[in-house]
GROMACS .gro file of C-alpha atoms in nm:
model
  431
    1UNK     CA    1   1.940  -1.885  -1.583
    2UNK     CA    2   2.299  -1.789  -1.493
    3UNK     CA    3   2.541  -1.712  -1.770
    4UNK     CA    4   2.923  -1.742  -1.768
    5UNK     CA    5   3.095  -1.430  -1.648
    6UNK     CA    6   3.201  -1.206  -1.933
    7UNK     CA    7   3.472  -0.966  -1.822
    8UNK     CA    8   3.403  -0.613  -1.945
    9UNK     CA    9   3.661  -0.404  -2.122
   10UNK     CA   10   3.732  -0.042  -2.061
   11UNK     CA   11   3.430   0.113  -1.894
   12UNK     CA   12   3.323   0.445  -1.753
   13UNK     CA   13   3.106   0.266  -1.495
   14UNK     CA   14   3.120   0.363  -1.131
   15UNK     CA   15   3.302   0.170  -0.859
   16UNK     CA   16   2.964   0.046  -0.741
   17UNK     CA   17   2.896  -0.110  -1.081
   18UNK     CA   18   3.243  -0.274  -1.079
   19UNK     CA   19   3.162  -0.426  -0.741
   20UNK     CA   20   2.828  -0.554  -0.870
   21UNK     CA   21   3.004  -0.716  -1.166
   22UNK     CA   22   3.238  -0.902  -0.933
   23UNK     CA   23   2.944  -1.031  -0.729
   24UNK     CA   24   2.687  -1.135  -0.989
   25UNK     CA   25   2.688  -1.319  -1.317
   26UNK     CA   26   2.667  -1.125  -1.641
   27UNK     CA   27   2.546  -1.178  -1.996
   28UNK     CA   28   2.614  -0.974  -2.308
   29UNK     CA   29   2.411  -0.897  -2.620
   30UNK     CA   30   2.473  -0.685  -2.927
   31UNK     CA   31   2.126  -0.522  -2.925
   32UNK     CA   32   1.889  -0.507  -2.629
   33UNK     CA   33   1.539  -0.360  -2.656
   34UNK     CA   34   1.370  -0.258  -2.332
   35UNK     CA   35   0.991  -0.289  -2.363
   36UNK     CA   36   0.782  -0.555  -2.535
   37UNK     CA   37   0.498  -0.336  -2.656
   38UNK     CA   38   0.418  -0.236  -3.013
   39UNK     CA   39   0.741  -0.043  -3.071
   40UNK     CA   40   0.969  -0.294  -2.903
   41UNK     CA   41   0.832  -0.595  -3.090
   42UNK     CA   42   0.821  -0.405  -3.420
   43UNK     CA   43   1.187  -0.308  -3.375
   44UNK     CA   44   1.285  -0.667  -3.297
   45UNK     CA   45   1.092  -0.794  -3.599
   46UNK     CA   46   1.239  -0.530  -3.830
   47UNK     CA   47   1.592  -0.619  -3.714
   48UNK     CA   48   1.515  -0.988  -3.761
   49UNK     CA   49   1.399  -0.923  -4.118
   50UNK     CA   50   1.742  -0.765  -4.176
   51UNK     CA   51   1.919  -1.067  -4.027
   52UNK     CA   52   2.013  -0.893  -3.701
   53UNK     CA   53   1.951  -1.058  -3.365
   54UNK     CA   54   1.818  -0.868  -3.066
   55UNK     CA   55   1.684  -0.939  -2.719
   56UNK     CA   56   1.355  -0.785  -2.599
   57UNK     CA   57   1.317  -0.737  -2.223
   58UNK     CA   58   0.957  -0.705  -2.104
   59UNK     CA   59   0.885  -0.648  -1.736
   60UNK     CA   60   0.539  -0.808  -1.749
   61UNK     CA   61   0.508  -1.183  -1.709
   62UNK     CA   62   0.303  -1.200  -2.029
   63UNK     CA   63   0.273  -0.992  -2.344
   64UNK     CA   64   0.088  -0.671  -2.258
   65UNK     CA   65  -0.211  -0.733  -2.485
   66UNK     CA   66  -0.452  -0.515  -2.288
   67UNK     CA   67  -0.542  -0.168  -2.410
   68UNK     CA   68  -0.824  -0.242  -2.652
   69UNK     CA   69  -0.779  -0.144  -3.015
   70UNK     CA   70  -0.539   0.068  -3.211
   71UNK     CA   71  -0.619   0.264  -3.525
   72UNK     CA   72  -0.359   0.205  -3.794
   73UNK     CA   73  -0.354   0.455  -4.080
   74UNK     CA   74  -0.191   0.412  -4.418
   75UNK     CA   75   0.153   0.513  -4.287
   76UNK     CA   76   0.138   0.232  -4.033
   77UNK     CA   77   0.020  -0.020  -4.291
   78UNK     CA   78   0.315   0.067  -4.513
   79UNK     CA   79   0.543  -0.036  -4.227
   80UNK     CA   80   0.346  -0.355  -4.161
   81UNK     CA   81   0.389  -0.441  -4.529
   82UNK     CA   82   0.766  -0.408  -4.489
   83UNK     CA   83   0.754  -0.626  -4.178
   84UNK     CA   84   0.572  -0.894  -4.374
   85UNK     CA   85   0.263  -0.917  -4.153
   86UNK     CA   86   0.015  -0.677  -4.316
   87UNK     CA   87  -0.175  -0.943  -4.512
   88UNK     CA   88  -0.236  -1.154  -4.202
   89UNK     CA   89  -0.351  -0.857  -3.995
   90UNK     CA   90  -0.585  -0.729  -4.265
   91UNK     CA   91  -0.782  -1.052  -4.226
   92UNK     CA   92  -0.869  -0.950  -3.869
   93UNK     CA   93  -0.973  -0.590  -3.937
   94UNK     CA   94  -1.218  -0.429  -4.176
   95UNK     CA   95  -1.154  -0.108  -4.366
   96UNK     CA   96  -1.291   0.212  -4.216
   97UNK     CA   97  -1.420   0.436  -4.494
   98UNK     CA   98  -1.537   0.750  -4.312
   99UNK     CA   99  -1.537   0.949  -3.990
  100UNK     CA  100  -1.891   1.019  -3.871
  101UNK     CA  101  -1.878   1.317  -3.635
  102UNK     CA  102  -2.186   1.409  -3.436
  103UNK     CA  103  -2.227   1.716  -3.212
  104UNK     CA  104  -2.536   1.630  -3.015
  105UNK     CA  105  -2.609   1.969  -2.861
  106UNK     CA  106  -2.571   2.153  -3.190
  107UNK     CA  107  -2.770   1.882  -3.371
  108UNK     CA  108  -2.494   1.875  -3.629
  109UNK     CA  109  -2.316   1.589  -3.802
  110UNK     CA  110  -2.055   1.548  -4.074
  111UNK     CA  111  -1.924   1.255  -4.274
  112UNK     CA  112  -1.559   1.277  -4.376
  113UNK     CA  113  -1.432   1.010  -4.617
  114UNK     CA  114  -1.107   0.829  -4.538
  115UNK     CA  115  -0.918   0.836  -4.866
  116UNK     CA  116  -0.634   0.610  -4.755
  117UNK     CA  117  -0.624   0.283  -4.565
  118UNK     CA  118  -0.748   0.289  -4.206
  119UNK     CA  119  -0.830  -0.016  -3.997
  120UNK     CA  120  -0.876  -0.071  -3.625
  121UNK     CA  121  -0.673  -0.364  -3.494
  122UNK     CA  122  -0.704  -0.541  -3.166
  123UNK     CA  123  -0.382  -0.465  -2.982
  124UNK     CA  124  -0.368  -0.834  -2.893
  125UNK     CA  125  -0.372  -0.939  -3.259
  126UNK     CA  126  -0.095  -0.694  -3.349
  127UNK     CA  127   0.136  -0.791  -3.062
  128UNK     CA  128   0.086  -1.166  -3.098
  129UNK     CA  129   0.143  -1.153  -3.473
  130UNK     CA  130   0.471  -0.967  -3.429
  131UNK     CA  131   0.580  -1.189  -3.141
  132UNK     CA  132   0.533  -1.513  -3.331
  133UNK     CA  133   0.743  -1.382  -3.619
  134UNK     CA  134   1.055  -1.313  -3.415
  135UNK     CA  135   1.291  -1.601  -3.325
  136UNK     CA  136   1.217  -1.816  -3.023
  137UNK     CA  137   1.395  -1.682  -2.718
  138UNK     CA  138   1.417  -1.327  -2.851
  139UNK     CA  139   1.156  -1.206  -2.598
  140UNK     CA  140   1.231  -1.237  -2.228
  141UNK     CA  141   0.923  -1.184  -2.013
  142UNK     CA  142   0.924  -1.090  -1.647
  143UNK     CA  143   1.253  -0.899  -1.680
  144UNK     CA  144   1.232  -0.565  -1.502
  145UNK     CA  145   1.520  -0.320  -1.543
  146UNK     CA  146   1.586  -0.123  -1.227
  147UNK     CA  147   1.897   0.068  -1.328
  148UNK     CA  148   2.113   0.152  -1.628
  149UNK     CA  149   2.483   0.227  -1.599
  150UNK     CA  150   2.706   0.374  -1.869
  151UNK     CA  151   2.954   0.147  -2.041
  152UNK     CA  152   3.180   0.150  -2.344
  153UNK     CA  153   3.013   0.051  -2.564
  154UNK     CA  154   2.644   0.080  -2.485
  155UNK     CA  155   2.516   0.033  -2.133
  156UNK     CA  156   2.488  -0.216  -1.849
  157UNK     CA  157   2.143  -0.302  -1.715
  158UNK     CA  158   2.064  -0.446  -1.373
  159UNK     CA  159   1.753  -0.627  -1.248
  160UNK     CA  160   1.602  -0.655  -0.898
  161UNK     CA  161   1.757  -1.003  -0.863
  162UNK     CA  162   2.104  -0.872  -0.937
  163UNK     CA  163   2.131  -1.001  -1.293
  164UNK     CA  164   2.351  -0.796  -1.521
  165UNK     CA  165   2.284  -0.752  -1.892
  166UNK     CA  166   2.542  -0.576  -2.107
  167UNK     CA  167   2.405  -0.416  -2.424
  168UNK     CA  168   2.634  -0.288  -2.697
  169UNK     CA  169   2.329  -0.113  -2.842
  170UNK     CA  170   2.037  -0.025  -2.613
  171UNK     CA  171   1.696   0.081  -2.745
  172UNK     CA  172   1.431   0.208  -2.506
  173UNK     CA  173   1.081   0.120  -2.622
  174UNK     CA  174   0.948   0.123  -2.268
  175UNK     CA  175   0.673   0.381  -2.292
  176UNK     CA  176   0.606   0.719  -2.139
  177UNK     CA  177   0.763   0.620  -1.805
  178UNK     CA  178   1.082   0.502  -1.974
  179UNK     CA  179   1.385   0.403  -1.769
  180UNK     CA  180   1.599   0.443  -2.082
  181UNK     CA  181   1.468   0.796  -2.143
  182UNK     CA  182   1.556   0.877  -1.782
  183UNK     CA  183   1.908   0.746  -1.841
  184UNK     CA  184   1.937   0.975  -2.143
  185UNK     CA  185   1.845   1.270  -1.922
  186UNK     CA  186   1.504   1.335  -2.076
  187UNK     CA  187   1.246   1.514  -1.866
  188UNK     CA  188   0.959   1.294  -1.749
  189UNK     CA  189   0.661   1.278  -1.982
  190UNK     CA  190   0.375   1.504  -1.879
  191UNK     CA  191   0.013   1.404  -1.832
  192UNK     CA  192  -0.332   1.557  -1.835
  193UNK     CA  193  -0.628   1.411  -1.645
  194UNK     CA  194  -0.875   1.253  -1.884
  195UNK     CA  195  -1.091   0.965  -1.765
  196UNK     CA  196  -1.236   0.723  -2.013
  197UNK     CA  197  -1.357   0.365  -2.031
  198UNK     CA  198  -1.270   0.151  -2.331
  199UNK     CA  199  -1.346  -0.202  -2.442
  200UNK     CA  200  -1.504  -0.432  -2.701
  201UNK     CA  201  -1.861  -0.538  -2.776
  202UNK     CA  202  -1.951  -0.842  -2.982
  203UNK     CA  203  -2.258  -0.869  -3.203
  204UNK     CA  204  -2.295  -1.242  -3.282
  205UNK     CA  205  -2.539  -1.174  -3.566
  206UNK     CA  206  -2.351  -0.872  -3.700
  207UNK     CA  207  -2.354  -0.507  -3.596
  208UNK     CA  208  -2.552  -0.243  -3.789
  209UNK     CA  209  -2.287   0.029  -3.784
  210UNK     CA  210  -2.126  -0.028  -4.121
  211UNK     CA  211  -1.769   0.083  -4.182
  212UNK     CA  212  -1.779   0.431  -4.024
  213UNK     CA  213  -1.588   0.548  -3.717
  214UNK     CA  214  -1.835   0.736  -3.498
  215UNK     CA  215  -1.729   1.028  -3.279
  216UNK     CA  216  -2.027   1.143  -3.072
  217UNK     CA  217  -1.985   1.457  -2.862
  218UNK     CA  218  -2.238   1.532  -2.592
  219UNK     CA  219  -2.251   1.785  -2.313
  220UNK     CA  220  -2.088   1.558  -2.057
  221UNK     CA  221  -1.943   1.275  -2.260
  222UNK     CA  222  -1.751   1.184  -2.574
  223UNK     CA  223  -1.807   0.844  -2.732
  224UNK     CA  224  -1.592   0.685  -2.998
  225UNK     CA  225  -1.699   0.368  -3.178
  226UNK     CA  226  -1.498   0.189  -3.444
  227UNK     CA  227  -1.581  -0.132  -3.631
  228UNK     CA  228  -1.313  -0.399  -3.624
  229UNK     CA  229  -1.496  -0.684  -3.796
  230UNK     CA  230  -1.858  -0.744  -3.898
  231UNK     CA  231  -1.929  -0.876  -3.547
  232UNK     CA  232  -1.691  -0.678  -3.326
  233UNK     CA  233  -1.664  -0.309  -3.240
  234UNK     CA  234  -1.424  -0.117  -3.022
  235UNK     CA  235  -1.538   0.183  -2.818
  236UNK     CA  236  -1.436   0.440  -2.562
  237UNK     CA  237  -1.645   0.666  -2.342
  238UNK     CA  238  -1.470   0.978  -2.213
  239UNK     CA  239  -1.599   1.135  -1.893
  240UNK     CA  240  -1.602   1.514  -1.905
  241UNK     CA  241  -1.749   1.564  -1.558
  242UNK     CA  242  -1.485   1.736  -1.336
  243UNK     CA  243  -1.619   1.550  -1.034
  244UNK     CA  244  -1.392   1.379  -0.784
  245UNK     CA  245  -1.675   1.138  -0.704
  246UNK     CA  246  -1.712   1.030  -1.068
  247UNK     CA  247  -1.340   0.983  -1.114
  248UNK     CA  248  -1.315   0.793  -0.784
  249UNK     CA  249  -1.595   0.564  -0.895
  250UNK     CA  250  -1.413   0.485  -1.218
  251UNK     CA  251  -1.085   0.430  -1.033
  252UNK     CA  252  -1.252   0.189  -0.797
  253UNK     CA  253  -1.416  -0.001  -1.081
  254UNK     CA  254  -1.085  -0.036  -1.259
  255UNK     CA  255  -0.935  -0.236  -0.975
  256UNK     CA  256  -1.232  -0.406  -0.812
  257UNK     CA  257  -1.519  -0.470  -1.045
  258UNK     CA  258  -1.534  -0.365  -1.407
  259UNK     CA  259  -1.901  -0.460  -1.419
  260UNK     CA  260  -1.972  -0.193  -1.158
  261UNK     CA  261  -1.775   0.057  -1.365
  262UNK     CA  262  -1.967  -0.038  -1.675
  263UNK     CA  263  -2.294   0.003  -1.488
  264UNK     CA  264  -2.195   0.350  -1.366
  265UNK     CA  265  -2.106   0.459  -1.720
  266UNK     CA  266  -2.433   0.322  -1.855
  267UNK     CA  267  -2.619   0.527  -1.593
  268UNK     CA  268  -2.439   0.842  -1.708
  269UNK     CA  269  -2.529   0.774  -2.071
  270UNK     CA  270  -2.893   0.677  -2.027
  271UNK     CA  271  -3.118   0.952  -2.152
  272UNK     CA  272  -2.817   1.146  -2.283
  273UNK     CA  273  -2.732   0.957  -2.603
  274UNK     CA  274  -2.888   0.709  -2.851
  275UNK     CA  275  -3.004   0.374  -2.720
  276UNK     CA  276  -2.759   0.189  -2.945
  277UNK     CA  277  -2.469   0.351  -2.758
  278UNK     CA  278  -2.612   0.258  -2.418
  279UNK     CA  279  -2.669  -0.099  -2.537
  280UNK     CA  280  -2.317  -0.119  -2.676
  281UNK     CA  281  -2.163  -0.030  -2.341
  282UNK     CA  282  -2.412  -0.244  -2.147
  283UNK     CA  283  -2.335  -0.551  -2.360
  284UNK     CA  284  -1.957  -0.503  -2.368
  285UNK     CA  285  -1.720  -0.778  -2.264
  286UNK     CA  286  -1.622  -0.709  -1.900
  287UNK     CA  287  -1.283  -0.875  -1.949
  288UNK     CA  288  -1.200  -0.631  -2.229
  289UNK     CA  289  -1.279  -0.321  -2.025
  290UNK     CA  290  -1.015  -0.093  -1.879
  291UNK     CA  291  -1.009   0.261  -1.747
  292UNK     CA  292  -0.758   0.529  -1.843
  293UNK     CA  293  -0.724   0.829  -1.614
  294UNK     CA  294  -0.432   1.015  -1.771
  295UNK     CA  295  -0.313   1.106  -2.118
  296UNK     CA  296   0.067   1.109  -2.139
  297UNK     CA  297   0.261   1.330  -2.377
  298UNK     CA  298   0.593   1.497  -2.443
  299UNK     CA  299   0.560   1.867  -2.527
  300UNK     CA  300   0.645   1.931  -2.893
  301UNK     CA  301   0.930   2.167  -2.803
  302UNK     CA  302   1.094   1.888  -2.603
  303UNK     CA  303   1.059   1.645  -2.894
  304UNK     CA  304   1.209   1.907  -3.125
  305UNK     CA  305   1.519   1.976  -2.915
  306UNK     CA  306   1.579   1.693  -2.665
  307UNK     CA  307   1.880   1.465  -2.694
  308UNK     CA  308   1.750   1.122  -2.788
  309UNK     CA  309   2.090   0.957  -2.809
  310UNK     CA  310   2.391   0.890  -2.588
  311UNK     CA  311   2.650   0.683  -2.773
  312UNK     CA  312   2.470   0.368  -2.881
  313UNK     CA  313   2.169   0.421  -2.653
  314UNK     CA  314   1.846   0.567  -2.789
  315UNK     CA  315   1.467   0.560  -2.753
  316UNK     CA  316   1.170   0.501  -2.980
  317UNK     CA  317   0.791   0.502  -2.965
  318UNK     CA  318   0.625   0.660  -2.661
  319UNK     CA  319   0.959   0.675  -2.481
  320UNK     CA  320   1.061   0.927  -2.746
  321UNK     CA  321   0.738   1.106  -2.836
  322UNK     CA  322   0.437   1.012  -2.623
  323UNK     CA  323   0.150   1.211  -2.774
  324UNK     CA  324  -0.172   1.068  -2.637
  325UNK     CA  325  -0.448   0.950  -2.866
  326UNK     CA  326  -0.565   1.287  -2.998
  327UNK     CA  327  -0.466   1.226  -3.362
  328UNK     CA  328  -0.443   0.847  -3.353
  329UNK     CA  329  -0.078   0.830  -3.457
  330UNK     CA  330   0.101   0.693  -3.151
  331UNK     CA  331   0.104   0.334  -3.276
  332UNK     CA  332   0.176   0.409  -3.641
  333UNK     CA  333   0.455   0.653  -3.550
  334UNK     CA  334   0.610   0.384  -3.330
  335UNK     CA  335   0.603   0.144  -3.626
  336UNK     CA  336   0.778   0.408  -3.836
  337UNK     CA  337   1.045   0.445  -3.565
  338UNK     CA  338   1.107   0.070  -3.568
  339UNK     CA  339   1.156   0.055  -3.943
  340UNK     CA  340   1.386   0.358  -3.965
  341UNK     CA  341   1.597   0.246  -3.669
  342UNK     CA  342   1.635  -0.111  -3.797
  343UNK     CA  343   1.724   0.013  -4.144
  344UNK     CA  344   1.989   0.248  -4.003
  345UNK     CA  345   2.145  -0.025  -3.786
  346UNK     CA  346   2.138  -0.273  -4.074
  347UNK     CA  347   2.335  -0.032  -4.291
  348UNK     CA  348   2.589   0.011  -4.012
  349UNK     CA  349   2.622  -0.367  -3.970
  350UNK     CA  350   2.667  -0.414  -4.344
  351UNK     CA  351   2.942  -0.154  -4.350
  352UNK     CA  352   3.137  -0.287  -4.049
  353UNK     CA  353   3.261  -0.609  -4.209
  354UNK     CA  354   3.465  -0.867  -4.021
  355UNK     CA  355   3.352  -1.137  -3.782
  356UNK     CA  356   3.229  -1.139  -3.428
  357UNK     CA  357   3.575  -1.226  -3.290
  358UNK     CA  358   3.754  -0.954  -3.485
  359UNK     CA  359   3.805  -0.677  -3.226
  360UNK     CA  360   3.901  -0.396  -3.469
  361UNK     CA  361   3.594  -0.476  -3.681
  362UNK     CA  362   3.378  -0.488  -3.368
  363UNK     CA  363   3.497  -0.140  -3.280
  364UNK     CA  364   3.410  -0.030  -3.634
  365UNK     CA  365   3.065  -0.181  -3.589
  366UNK     CA  366   3.009   0.008  -3.264
  367UNK     CA  367   3.119   0.338  -3.417
  368UNK     CA  368   2.892   0.263  -3.711
  369UNK     CA  369   2.602   0.187  -3.476
  370UNK     CA  370   2.649   0.519  -3.297
  371UNK     CA  371   2.650   0.699  -3.630
  372UNK     CA  372   2.344   0.504  -3.745
  373UNK     CA  373   2.152   0.594  -3.430
  374UNK     CA  374   2.245   0.958  -3.479
  375UNK     CA  375   2.106   0.935  -3.833
  376UNK     CA  376   1.790   0.769  -3.705
  377UNK     CA  377   1.731   1.052  -3.455
  378UNK     CA  378   1.787   1.317  -3.721
  379UNK     CA  379   1.554   1.144  -3.966
  380UNK     CA  380   1.274   1.101  -3.715
  381UNK     CA  381   1.292   1.430  -3.527
  382UNK     CA  382   1.108   1.654  -3.772
  383UNK     CA  383   0.838   1.394  -3.835
  384UNK     CA  384   0.763   1.319  -3.469
  385UNK     CA  385   0.795   1.684  -3.366
  386UNK     CA  386   0.521   1.773  -3.615
  387UNK     CA  387   0.300   1.488  -3.493
  388UNK     CA  388   0.359   1.591  -3.133
  389UNK     CA  389   0.270   1.951  -3.214
  390UNK     CA  390  -0.049   1.843  -3.388
  391UNK     CA  391  -0.155   1.617  -3.099
  392UNK     CA  392  -0.066   1.884  -2.843
  393UNK     CA  393  -0.275   2.150  -3.018
  394UNK     CA  394  -0.574   1.915  -3.047
  395UNK     CA  395  -0.548   1.849  -2.675
  396UNK     CA  396  -0.528   2.221  -2.602
  397UNK     CA  397  -0.832   2.281  -2.823
  398UNK     CA  398  -1.035   2.027  -2.625
  399UNK     CA  399  -0.938   2.194  -2.298
  400UNK     CA  400  -0.964   2.554  -2.420
  401UNK     CA  401  -1.206   2.786  -2.243
  402UNK     CA  402  -1.145   3.113  -2.426
  403UNK     CA  403  -1.250   3.187  -2.782
  404UNK     CA  404  -0.906   3.329  -2.861
  405UNK     CA  405  -0.734   3.007  -2.761
  406UNK     CA  406  -0.976   2.800  -2.964
  407UNK     CA  407  -0.926   3.016  -3.272
  408UNK     CA  408  -0.548   2.997  -3.236
  409UNK     CA  409  -0.561   2.617  -3.210
  410UNK     CA  410  -0.792   2.590  -3.509
  411UNK     CA  411  -0.557   2.811  -3.711
  412UNK     CA  412  -0.256   2.593  -3.633
  413UNK     CA  413  -0.448   2.276  -3.716
  414UNK     CA  414  -0.561   2.425  -4.047
  415UNK     CA  415  -0.199   2.499  -4.137
  416UNK     CA  416  -0.099   2.144  -4.045
  417UNK     CA  417  -0.378   1.989  -4.250
  418UNK     CA  418  -0.522   1.798  -3.955
  419UNK     CA  419  -0.878   1.782  -4.085
  420UNK     CA  420  -0.759   1.630  -4.412
  421UNK     CA  421  -0.548   1.375  -4.218
  422UNK     CA  422  -0.236   1.497  -4.394
  423UNK     CA  423  -0.016   1.340  -4.126
  424UNK     CA  424  -0.128   0.991  -4.229
  425UNK     CA  425  -0.008   1.004  -4.590
  426UNK     CA  426   0.356   0.953  -4.499
  427UNK     CA  427   0.600   0.692  -4.623
  428UNK     CA  428   0.913   0.626  -4.417
  429UNK     CA  429   1.057   0.408  -4.694
  430UNK     CA  430   1.162   0.049  -4.734
  431UNK     CA  431   1.317  -0.164  -4.466
   0.00000   0.00000   0.00000
């Protein structure tokens, strides 16, 4: 859909951008969110709850509901309460009451109670619930941003078809390969190779696993199994074999035939782990299966010192602090980002006064938005830097070969309270 041409005001854009503006049609929005994943939709919903409109741009043609399940700890549920969707989501996910860790080679197991709320949600349920609670038309699917140009205020976005979208406030919730983070000058997120298969298995007559999250460590595999409902479990199987052939086989299965991938994983597990695990993978839903070959993260020192703001442009979620799945806080931390950012912008909007056509008041609003985003970055930095450090050290511990490195990692994690899940008992406040 073409929109009437809106002439820009004073801009620091290049001559090339000025030429583009003369050639193509342009639209303008107060707040644009790039990325329609968990963080992007949560930010849009949080803003909507505060009476602030926004536009979410998602490059996929549909909501990206793949990716299996997501563990949401008590800090995430506190945010979902503020967003007004916690009660509905709790109906789709049972409580998890303990972590059951098993070290097969050592013939050792532990049971660690979960003292606060923890539930595994289907990513699909979370995204669809948030999406249906934002206004119609607030999510634009199939909109891929190819470039971002500076503007005063905000930024100007261009698409492959030449469409131009002016954003007075731009929020990048577009993941570890974020185009907004690149615009801000952030270094690309790093990755480590880690191949694992994940999916869902249904038990029509009920599964026998209770309400414990199992983490089974074998010599050449790591299996995680979490109950979602009485009849549905989520699982992952990590491949620890440093074999190009094994990784190639999983890559091929990911794109050609997930049933073949499932079969290859079952073959690796047979005779190596309990029959119930083999049966779980064998009976999994092929359509739910996907293969991950890399874990993306930002080093904690980058999170601690990087510039996450340029005027009224900022980032949130994985675009700000990708940390892999090592401590299970990526999703909940993204929810926290959404709440804090929306709250900061709402305060700025409340303090700007005036109407939409009042230019001096609009300038006040933009200055207030820049200040609000600066406050958001300051408020979040210490929290996400600590989470990033914790996740980074856990990852290093898993990869460590020397005893000294392992002891150093364990010492840091003890100081951070990782075993006691201290990072989960966090409250980012009211919306």
